[in-house]
Short mmCIF file of C-alpha atoms in Angstrom, two decimals:
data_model
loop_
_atom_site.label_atom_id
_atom_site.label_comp_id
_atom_site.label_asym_id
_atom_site.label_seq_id
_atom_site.Cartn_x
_atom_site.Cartn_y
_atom_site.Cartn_z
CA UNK A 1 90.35 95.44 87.25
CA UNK A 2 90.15 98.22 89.49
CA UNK A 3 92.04 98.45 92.85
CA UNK A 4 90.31 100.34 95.78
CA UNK A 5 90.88 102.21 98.69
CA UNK A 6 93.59 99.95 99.65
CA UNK A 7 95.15 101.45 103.20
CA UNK A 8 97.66 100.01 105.62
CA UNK A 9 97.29 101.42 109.39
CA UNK A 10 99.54 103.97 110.26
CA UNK A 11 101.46 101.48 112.83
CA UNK A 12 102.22 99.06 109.52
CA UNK A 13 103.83 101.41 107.66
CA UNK A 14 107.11 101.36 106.56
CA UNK A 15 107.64 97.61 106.03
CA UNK A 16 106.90 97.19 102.59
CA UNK A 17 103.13 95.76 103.29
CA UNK A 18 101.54 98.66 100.31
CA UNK A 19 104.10 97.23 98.07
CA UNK A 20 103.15 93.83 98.49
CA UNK A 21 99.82 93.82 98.08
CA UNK A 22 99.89 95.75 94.91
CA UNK A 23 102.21 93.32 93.74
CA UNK A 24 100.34 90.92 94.67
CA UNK A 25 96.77 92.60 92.77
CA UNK A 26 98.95 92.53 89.84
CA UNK A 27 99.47 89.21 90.02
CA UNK A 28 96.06 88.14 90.97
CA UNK A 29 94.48 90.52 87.54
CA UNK A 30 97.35 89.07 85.48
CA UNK A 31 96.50 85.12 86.63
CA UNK A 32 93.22 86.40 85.89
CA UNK A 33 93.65 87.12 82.45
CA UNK A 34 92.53 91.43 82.71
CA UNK A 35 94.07 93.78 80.58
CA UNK A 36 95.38 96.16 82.80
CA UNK A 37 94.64 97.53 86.81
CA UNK A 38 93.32 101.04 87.31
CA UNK A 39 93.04 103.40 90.10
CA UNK A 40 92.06 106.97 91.41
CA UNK A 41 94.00 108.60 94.40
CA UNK A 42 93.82 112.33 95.46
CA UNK A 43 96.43 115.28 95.33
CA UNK A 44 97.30 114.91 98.53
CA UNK A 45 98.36 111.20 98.64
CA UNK A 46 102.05 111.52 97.87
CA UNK A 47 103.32 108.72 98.79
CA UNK A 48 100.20 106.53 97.86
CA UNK A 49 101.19 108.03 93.75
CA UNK A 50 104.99 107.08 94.51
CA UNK A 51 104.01 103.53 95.40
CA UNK A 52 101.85 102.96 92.43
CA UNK A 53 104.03 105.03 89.60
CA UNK A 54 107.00 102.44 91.63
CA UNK A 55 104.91 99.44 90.72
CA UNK A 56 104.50 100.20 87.09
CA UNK A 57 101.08 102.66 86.75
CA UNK A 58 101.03 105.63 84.74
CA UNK A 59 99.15 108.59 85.73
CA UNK A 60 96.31 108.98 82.48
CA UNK A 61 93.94 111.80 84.06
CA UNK A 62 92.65 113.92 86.34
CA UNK A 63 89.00 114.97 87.71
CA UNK A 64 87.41 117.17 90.03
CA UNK A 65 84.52 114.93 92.15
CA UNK A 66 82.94 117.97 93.35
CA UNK A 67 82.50 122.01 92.48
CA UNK A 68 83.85 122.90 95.86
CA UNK A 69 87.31 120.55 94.68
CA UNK A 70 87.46 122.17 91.49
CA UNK A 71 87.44 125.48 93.52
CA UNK A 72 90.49 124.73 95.93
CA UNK A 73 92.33 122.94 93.08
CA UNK A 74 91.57 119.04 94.95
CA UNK A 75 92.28 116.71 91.65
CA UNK A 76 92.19 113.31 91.97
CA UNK A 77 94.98 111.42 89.50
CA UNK A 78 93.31 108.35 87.90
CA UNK A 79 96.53 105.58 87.06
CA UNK A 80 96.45 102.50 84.61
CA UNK A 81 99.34 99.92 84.78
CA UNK A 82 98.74 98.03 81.45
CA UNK A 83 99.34 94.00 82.14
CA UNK A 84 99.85 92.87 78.39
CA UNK A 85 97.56 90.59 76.98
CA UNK A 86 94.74 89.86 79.38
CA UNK A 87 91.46 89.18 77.70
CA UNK A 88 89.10 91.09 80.01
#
C-alpha cells in the first residue's frame, strides 16, 4: 500500500493528528491483509521522516525526480514499514 501526500494544516499541528493517521493507515493495510506501507518524502521534510522512522518505516532509497534536483543535491527518501504477513 502506498501512503500519499498526507499533510495536516499548519494550525493542526502539534497535537498528534500526523501520528494518528499513520497509525491508523497501518492499521487499515494490516486489516487489509498488504505486506507492508511505502512512501517517498523529500530532503527537506524533517519532521515528516521523524514521524514515519517513529511509526516503524525504514528509509530503503533515495532518487533524484528531476536533473535540476540531482544538481542542488534535492533527494527524495523512499520508506517501507514491513507489516508481517499480509498477502498483497
Amino acid at each position: 500500500l502506498e501512503l500519499k501526500r498526507m499533510s495536516v494544516s499548519r494550525e493542526h499541528r502539534g497535537r498528534g493528528l500526523a501520528r494518528a493517521l499513520c497509525r491508523e493507515v497501518l492499521g487499515f493495510a494490516r486489516a487489509r491483509g498488504y505486506g507492508a506501507v511505502v512512501l517517498s518524502t523529500s530532503i527537506v521534510q524533517v519532521a515528516a521522516q521523524r514521524l514515519y522512522e517513529g511509526q516503524g518505516f525504514r528509509k530503503v532509497g533515495t532518487s533524484y525526480h528531476t536533473l535540476l534536483g540531482t544538481f542542488l543535491n534535492f533527494q527524495f527518501f523512499h520508506y517501507r514499514c514491513d507489516l508481517g504477513d499480509g498477502i498483497k
